[in-house]
PDB file of C-alpha atoms in Angstrom:
ATOM      1  CA  UNK Y   1      -0.065  -0.169  -0.049  1.00 31.00           C
ATOM      2  CA  UNK Y   2       2.671   2.565   0.903  1.00 33.00           C
ATOM      3  CA  UNK Y   3       4.578   1.761  -2.283  1.00 37.00           C
ATOM      4  CA  UNK Y   4       1.516   2.463  -4.414  1.00 37.00           C
ATOM      5  CA  UNK Y   5       0.936   5.705  -2.552  1.00 39.00           C
ATOM      6  CA  UNK Y   6       4.613   6.932  -3.044  1.00 41.00           C
ATOM      7  CA  UNK Y   7       4.333   5.990  -6.780  1.00 44.00           C
ATOM      8  CA  UNK Y   8       1.206   7.887  -7.005  1.00 46.00           C
ATOM      9  CA  UNK Y   9       2.450  10.937  -5.278  1.00 48.00           C
ATOM     10  CA  UNK Y  10       5.365  10.898  -7.457  1.00 49.00           C
ATOM     11  CA  UNK Y  11       2.997  10.882 -10.771  1.00 53.00           C
ATOM     12  CA  UNK Y  12       1.021  13.669  -9.124  1.00 55.00           C
ATOM     13  CA  UNK Y  13       4.055  15.642  -8.286  1.00 54.00           C
ATOM     14  CA  UNK Y  14       5.252  15.561 -11.956  1.00 62.00           C
ATOM     15  CA  UNK Y  15       2.095  17.105 -13.058  1.00 63.00           C
ATOM     16  CA  UNK Y  16       1.855  19.936 -10.622  1.00 61.00           C
ATOM     17  CA  UNK Y  17       3.007  23.261 -12.243  1.00 64.00           C
ATOM     18  CA  UNK Y  18       4.093  26.354 -10.502  1.00 64.00           C
ATOM     19  CA  UNK Y  19       1.698  29.326 -11.309  1.00 66.00           C
ATOM     20  CA  UNK Y  20       3.042  31.243 -14.471  1.00 67.00           C
ATOM     21  CA  UNK Y  21       3.404  34.627 -12.666  1.00 66.00           C
ATOM     22  CA  UNK Y  22       5.741  32.814 -10.421  1.00 69.00           C
ATOM     23  CA  UNK Y  23       8.019  31.263 -12.675  1.00 66.00           C
ATOM     24  CA  UNK Y  24      10.834  33.946 -12.436  1.00 75.00           C
ATOM     25  CA  UNK Y  25      12.151  31.692  -9.807  1.00 79.00           C
ATOM     26  CA  UNK Y  26      15.793  31.571  -9.330  1.00 76.00           C
ATOM     27  CA  UNK Y  27      15.563  27.899  -7.710  1.00 75.00           C
ATOM     28  CA  UNK Y  28      14.317  26.566 -11.054  1.00 73.00           C
ATOM     29  CA  UNK Y  29      17.841  27.614 -12.559  1.00 72.00           C
ATOM     30  CA  UNK Y  30      19.965  25.581 -10.388  1.00 71.00           C
ATOM     31  CA  UNK Y  31      21.482  22.415 -11.614  1.00 65.00           C
ATOM     32  CA  UNK Y  32      19.225  19.230 -10.615  1.00 62.00           C
ATOM     33  CA  UNK Y  33      21.926  17.627  -8.348  1.00 59.00           C
ATOM     34  CA  UNK Y  34      21.782  20.598  -5.852  1.00 58.00           C
ATOM     35  CA  UNK Y  35      18.379  22.126  -6.580  1.00 55.00           C
ATOM     36  CA  UNK Y  36      15.946  22.968  -3.953  1.00 59.00           C
ATOM     37  CA  UNK Y  37      13.288  23.292  -6.577  1.00 54.00           C
ATOM     38  CA  UNK Y  38      12.725  19.549  -6.454  1.00 58.00           C
ATOM     39  CA  UNK Y  39      10.891  19.832  -3.050  1.00 63.00           C
ATOM     40  CA  UNK Y  40       8.335  22.366  -4.789  1.00 68.00           C
ATOM     41  CA  UNK Y  41       5.749  22.404  -5.795  1.00 78.00           C
ATOM     42  CA  UNK Y  42       4.130  20.340  -2.905  1.00 83.00           C
ATOM     43  CA  UNK Y  43       0.791  18.697  -2.517  1.00 87.00           C
ATOM     44  CA  UNK Y  44      -0.612  19.044   0.740  1.00 89.00           C
ATOM     45  CA  UNK Y  45      -3.711  17.114   2.220  1.00 93.00           C
ATOM     46  CA  UNK Y  46      -4.704  17.618   5.640  1.00 95.00           C
ATOM     47  CA  UNK Y  47      -7.333  17.000   8.320  1.00 96.00           C
ATOM     48  CA  UNK Y  48      -9.557  19.116  10.284  1.00 97.00           C
ATOM     49  CA  UNK Y  49      -7.648  21.240  12.667  1.00 95.00           C
ATOM     50  CA  UNK Y  50      -4.172  20.049  11.737  1.00 94.00           C
ATOM     51  CA  UNK Y  51      -1.710  22.644  10.657  1.00 93.00           C
ATOM     52  CA  UNK Y  52       1.689  24.281  11.424  1.00 93.00           C
ATOM     53  CA  UNK Y  53       2.763  26.574  14.136  1.00 92.00           C
ATOM     54  CA  UNK Y  54       4.409  29.852  13.887  1.00 94.00           C
ATOM     55  CA  UNK Y  55       7.344  29.744  11.511  1.00 94.00           C
ATOM     56  CA  UNK Y  56       9.161  31.412   8.717  1.00 93.00           C
ATOM     57  CA  UNK Y  57       9.924  29.668   5.261  1.00 89.00           C
ATOM     58  CA  UNK Y  58      13.449  28.453   4.905  1.00 83.00           C
ATOM     59  CA  UNK Y  59      16.427  29.970   2.990  1.00 83.00           C
ATOM     60  CA  UNK Y  60      14.698  33.361   2.995  1.00 87.00           C
ATOM     61  CA  UNK Y  61      12.373  32.111   0.298  1.00 89.00           C
ATOM     62  CA  UNK Y  62       8.930  33.550  -0.409  1.00 91.00           C
ATOM     63  CA  UNK Y  63       5.962  31.273  -0.238  1.00 93.00           C
ATOM     64  CA  UNK Y  64       2.805  30.732  -2.137  1.00 93.00           C
ATOM     65  CA  UNK Y  65      -0.118  28.334  -1.522  1.00 95.00           C
ATOM     66  CA  UNK Y  66      -3.093  27.652  -3.966  1.00 93.00           C
ATOM     67  CA  UNK Y  67      -6.105  26.274  -2.018  1.00 96.00           C
ATOM     68  CA  UNK Y  68      -7.916  23.641  -3.987  1.00 94.00           C
ATOM     69  CA  UNK Y  69     -10.731  22.398  -1.686  1.00 95.00           C
ATOM     70  CA  UNK Y  70     -11.513  23.234   1.976  1.00 97.00           C
ATOM     71  CA  UNK Y  71     -10.400  26.161   4.111  1.00 98.00           C
ATOM     72  CA  UNK Y  72      -7.113  27.128   5.658  1.00 97.00           C
ATOM     73  CA  UNK Y  73      -7.062  29.658   8.601  1.00 96.00           C
ATOM     74  CA  UNK Y  74      -3.998  31.727   8.357  1.00 96.00           C
ATOM     75  CA  UNK Y  75      -2.385  34.201  10.863  1.00 94.00           C
ATOM     76  CA  UNK Y  76       0.390  36.264   9.214  1.00 96.00           C
ATOM     77  CA  UNK Y  77       2.574  38.735  11.085  1.00 95.00           C
ATOM     78  CA  UNK Y  78       4.447  41.758  10.052  1.00 95.00           C
ATOM     79  CA  UNK Y  79       8.444  41.245  10.220  1.00 93.00           C
ATOM     80  CA  UNK Y  80       8.111  43.961  12.882  1.00 94.00           C
ATOM     81  CA  UNK Y  81       6.276  41.589  15.407  1.00 95.00           C
ATOM     82  CA  UNK Y  82       9.431  39.139  15.382  1.00 94.00           C
ATOM     83  CA  UNK Y  83      10.418  40.183  18.914  1.00 94.00           C
ATOM     84  CA  UNK Y  84       6.924  39.931  20.244  1.00 95.00           C
ATOM     85  CA  UNK Y  85       6.570  36.500  18.910  1.00 95.00           C
ATOM     86  CA  UNK Y  86       9.423  35.635  21.033  1.00 95.00           C
ATOM     87  CA  UNK Y  87      11.776  34.646  18.150  1.00 94.00           C
ATOM     88  CA  UNK Y  88      15.056  33.357  18.873  1.00 92.00           C
ATOM     89  CA  UNK Y  89      17.491  34.069  15.876  1.00 86.00           C
ATOM     90  CA  UNK Y  90      20.033  31.785  17.063  1.00 83.00           C
ATOM     91  CA  UNK Y  91      17.806  28.689  16.736  1.00 83.00           C
ATOM     92  CA  UNK Y  92      15.194  29.932  14.444  1.00 85.00           C
ATOM     93  CA  UNK Y  93      12.432  29.203  16.683  1.00 90.00           C
ATOM     94  CA  UNK Y  94       9.441  31.035  18.050  1.00 93.00           C
ATOM     95  CA  UNK Y  95       8.375  31.042  21.785  1.00 90.00           C
ATOM     96  CA  UNK Y  96       4.867  31.404  20.672  1.00 88.00           C
ATOM     97  CA  UNK Y  97       3.580  28.157  19.052  1.00 79.00           C
ATOM     98  CA  UNK Y  98       0.486  28.954  16.771  1.00 70.00           C
ATOM     99  CA  UNK Y  99      -2.980  29.690  16.382  1.00 67.00           C
ATOM    100  CA  UNK Y 100      -4.033  28.731  19.904  1.00 74.00           C
ATOM    101  CA  UNK Y 101      -5.547  31.035  22.357  1.00 80.00           C
ATOM    102  CA  UNK Y 102      -2.686  33.637  23.499  1.00 83.00           C
ATOM    103  CA  UNK Y 103      -1.278  33.278  26.748  1.00 88.00           C
ATOM    104  CA  UNK Y 104      -0.640  36.807  27.725  1.00 91.00           C
ATOM    105  CA  UNK Y 105       0.760  36.074  31.054  1.00 91.00           C
ATOM    106  CA  UNK Y 106       3.330  33.777  29.531  1.00 91.00           C
ATOM    107  CA  UNK Y 107       4.039  35.972  26.527  1.00 92.00           C
ATOM    108  CA  UNK Y 108       2.938  39.515  27.460  1.00 95.00           C
ATOM    109  CA  UNK Y 109       4.425  41.095  24.256  1.00 95.00           C
ATOM    110  CA  UNK Y 110       1.633  39.276  22.158  1.00 93.00           C
ATOM    111  CA  UNK Y 111      -0.476  42.063  23.145  1.00 93.00           C
ATOM    112  CA  UNK Y 112       1.331  44.213  20.916  1.00 94.00           C
ATOM    113  CA  UNK Y 113       1.277  41.917  17.726  1.00 93.00           C
ATOM    114  CA  UNK Y 114      -0.791  42.846  14.681  1.00 92.00           C
ATOM    115  CA  UNK Y 115      -1.303  39.824  12.766  1.00 93.00           C
ATOM    116  CA  UNK Y 116      -3.507  39.444   9.580  1.00 95.00           C
ATOM    117  CA  UNK Y 117      -6.290  36.822   9.985  1.00 95.00           C
ATOM    118  CA  UNK Y 118      -6.850  35.147   6.469  1.00 96.00           C
ATOM    119  CA  UNK Y 119      -9.220  32.232   5.627  1.00 98.00           C
ATOM    120  CA  UNK Y 120      -7.884  30.942   2.330  1.00 98.00           C
ATOM    121  CA  UNK Y 121     -11.074  29.628   0.172  1.00 97.00           C
ATOM    122  CA  UNK Y 122     -10.708  27.312  -2.639  1.00 96.00           C
ATOM    123  CA  UNK Y 123      -9.318  28.837  -5.732  1.00 94.00           C
ATOM    124  CA  UNK Y 124      -7.722  31.585  -3.789  1.00 95.00           C
ATOM    125  CA  UNK Y 125      -3.854  32.175  -3.934  1.00 94.00           C
ATOM    126  CA  UNK Y 126      -1.835  33.347  -1.157  1.00 96.00           C
ATOM    127  CA  UNK Y 127       1.420  34.976  -1.578  1.00 94.00           C
ATOM    128  CA  UNK Y 128       3.991  35.435   1.624  1.00 95.00           C
ATOM    129  CA  UNK Y 129       6.986  37.530   1.328  1.00 94.00           C
ATOM    130  CA  UNK Y 130      10.143  35.958   2.727  1.00 93.00           C
ATOM    131  CA  UNK Y 131      10.597  36.397   6.293  1.00 93.00           C
ATOM    132  CA  UNK Y 132       6.777  36.641   7.337  1.00 95.00           C
ATOM    133  CA  UNK Y 133       6.118  34.665  10.224  1.00 96.00           C
ATOM    134  CA  UNK Y 134       2.899  32.777   9.853  1.00 96.00           C
ATOM    135  CA  UNK Y 135       0.983  29.850  11.185  1.00 95.00           C
ATOM    136  CA  UNK Y 136      -1.856  27.926   9.589  1.00 95.00           C
ATOM    137  CA  UNK Y 137      -4.671  25.630  10.653  1.00 95.00           C
ATOM    138  CA  UNK Y 138      -7.029  23.340   8.391  1.00 97.00           C
ATOM    139  CA  UNK Y 139     -10.664  24.072   8.779  1.00 97.00           C
ATOM    140  CA  UNK Y 140     -11.703  20.752   7.599  1.00 97.00           C
ATOM    141  CA  UNK Y 141     -10.267  18.313   5.170  1.00 97.00           C
ATOM    142  CA  UNK Y 142      -8.191  20.480   2.853  1.00 97.00           C
ATOM    143  CA  UNK Y 143      -6.134  20.048  -0.433  1.00 95.00           C
ATOM    144  CA  UNK Y 144      -3.537  22.421  -1.378  1.00 94.00           C
ATOM    145  CA  UNK Y 145      -0.637  23.225  -3.802  1.00 91.00           C
ATOM    146  CA  UNK Y 146       2.317  25.481  -2.529  1.00 91.00           C
ATOM    147  CA  UNK Y 147       5.942  26.188  -3.001  1.00 88.00           C
ATOM    148  CA  UNK Y 148       8.774  28.485  -2.009  1.00 88.00           C
ATOM    149  CA  UNK Y 149      10.612  30.814  -4.541  1.00 87.00           C
ATOM    150  CA  UNK Y 150      13.435  33.160  -4.888  1.00 88.00           C
ATOM    151  CA  UNK Y 151      13.198  36.324  -7.090  1.00 88.00           C
ATOM    152  CA  UNK Y 152      15.197  39.613  -7.484  1.00 87.00           C
ATOM    153  CA  UNK Y 153      13.580  40.673  -4.104  1.00 88.00           C
ATOM    154  CA  UNK Y 154      14.832  38.132  -2.045  1.00 88.00           C
ATOM    155  CA  UNK Y 155      17.880  36.718  -3.775  1.00 86.00           C
ATOM    156  CA  UNK Y 156      20.268  38.808  -1.505  1.00 89.00           C
ATOM    157  CA  UNK Y 157      18.681  37.028   1.538  1.00 89.00           C
ATOM    158  CA  UNK Y 158      19.160  33.735   0.070  1.00 84.00           C
ATOM    159  CA  UNK Y 159      22.720  34.430  -0.546  1.00 82.00           C
ATOM    160  CA  UNK Y 160      23.200  35.539   3.084  1.00 84.00           C
ATOM    161  CA  UNK Y 161      21.174  32.219   4.313  1.00 80.00           C
ATOM    162  CA  UNK Y 162      23.489  29.949   2.106  1.00 77.00           C
ATOM    163  CA  UNK Y 163      26.710  31.564   3.420  1.00 76.00           C
ATOM    164  CA  UNK Y 164      25.496  31.124   6.901  1.00 74.00           C
ATOM    165  CA  UNK Y 165      24.403  27.600   6.619  1.00 71.00           C
ATOM    166  CA  UNK Y 166      27.767  26.632   4.663  1.00 67.00           C
ATOM    167  CA  UNK Y 167      29.619  27.739   7.882  1.00 68.00           C
ATOM    168  CA  UNK Y 168      27.662  25.098  10.068  1.00 69.00           C
ATOM    169  CA  UNK Y 169      28.570  22.090   7.674  1.00 67.00           C
ATOM    170  CA  UNK Y 170      31.378  21.419   4.980  1.00 61.00           C
ATOM    171  CA  UNK Y 171      29.390  18.747   3.070  1.00 61.00           C
ATOM    172  CA  UNK Y 172      26.038  19.869   2.657  1.00 67.00           C
ATOM    173  CA  UNK Y 173      23.558  21.541   0.216  1.00 65.00           C
ATOM    174  CA  UNK Y 174      24.460  24.990   1.577  1.00 62.00           C
ATOM    175  CA  UNK Y 175      28.016  24.670   1.024  1.00 65.00           C
ATOM    176  CA  UNK Y 176      27.394  23.370  -2.808  1.00 64.00           C
ATOM    177  CA  UNK Y 177      25.063  26.373  -3.182  1.00 66.00           C
ATOM    178  CA  UNK Y 178      27.563  28.789  -2.072  1.00 64.00           C
ATOM    179  CA  UNK Y 179      30.180  27.515  -4.414  1.00 65.00           C
ATOM    180  CA  UNK Y 180      27.507  27.896  -7.198  1.00 64.00           C
ATOM    181  CA  UNK Y 181      26.269  31.564  -6.144  1.00 66.00           C
ATOM    182  CA  UNK Y 182      29.840  32.921  -5.197  1.00 61.00           C
ATOM    183  CA  UNK Y 183      31.689  31.493  -8.332  1.00 56.00           C
TER     184      UNK Y 183
END
């Protein structure tokens, strides 16, 4: 059963396409053996009340999501709210977890945040600029297509992320990307 699901997912993934207005994606120009592009677009199938806590997408990438069925509730925070979300830049984690009822006693700075609440409907496309803290929760059974991308707006952020990650390891994707970007 698992093998047939994996095979089906690969067939579906081969047919997924990035929306045409997002095709100026630097990641798609990377050689296949070091491309981050192989992870995107992704197909998301989720159950009611599942989702992801507060996070920012990796590598300084922008993010897009096309809602196919169901609804997704989003909280998107301005970058200016990072400190009030108890963000730790050393480990990339947030003290605040997600869409649950805020605990103002434990996290008093949350009172000062100004998130946008969005309920993504079928057929709607959400674009998030790089560095936007966000959390998401499915409101019922959902199906979505999503991906990350790099364009001229966030290219410099990607380069800096790659340099930082390359310092952490000598035989990893970041090192290979750094060689490609800097050469």
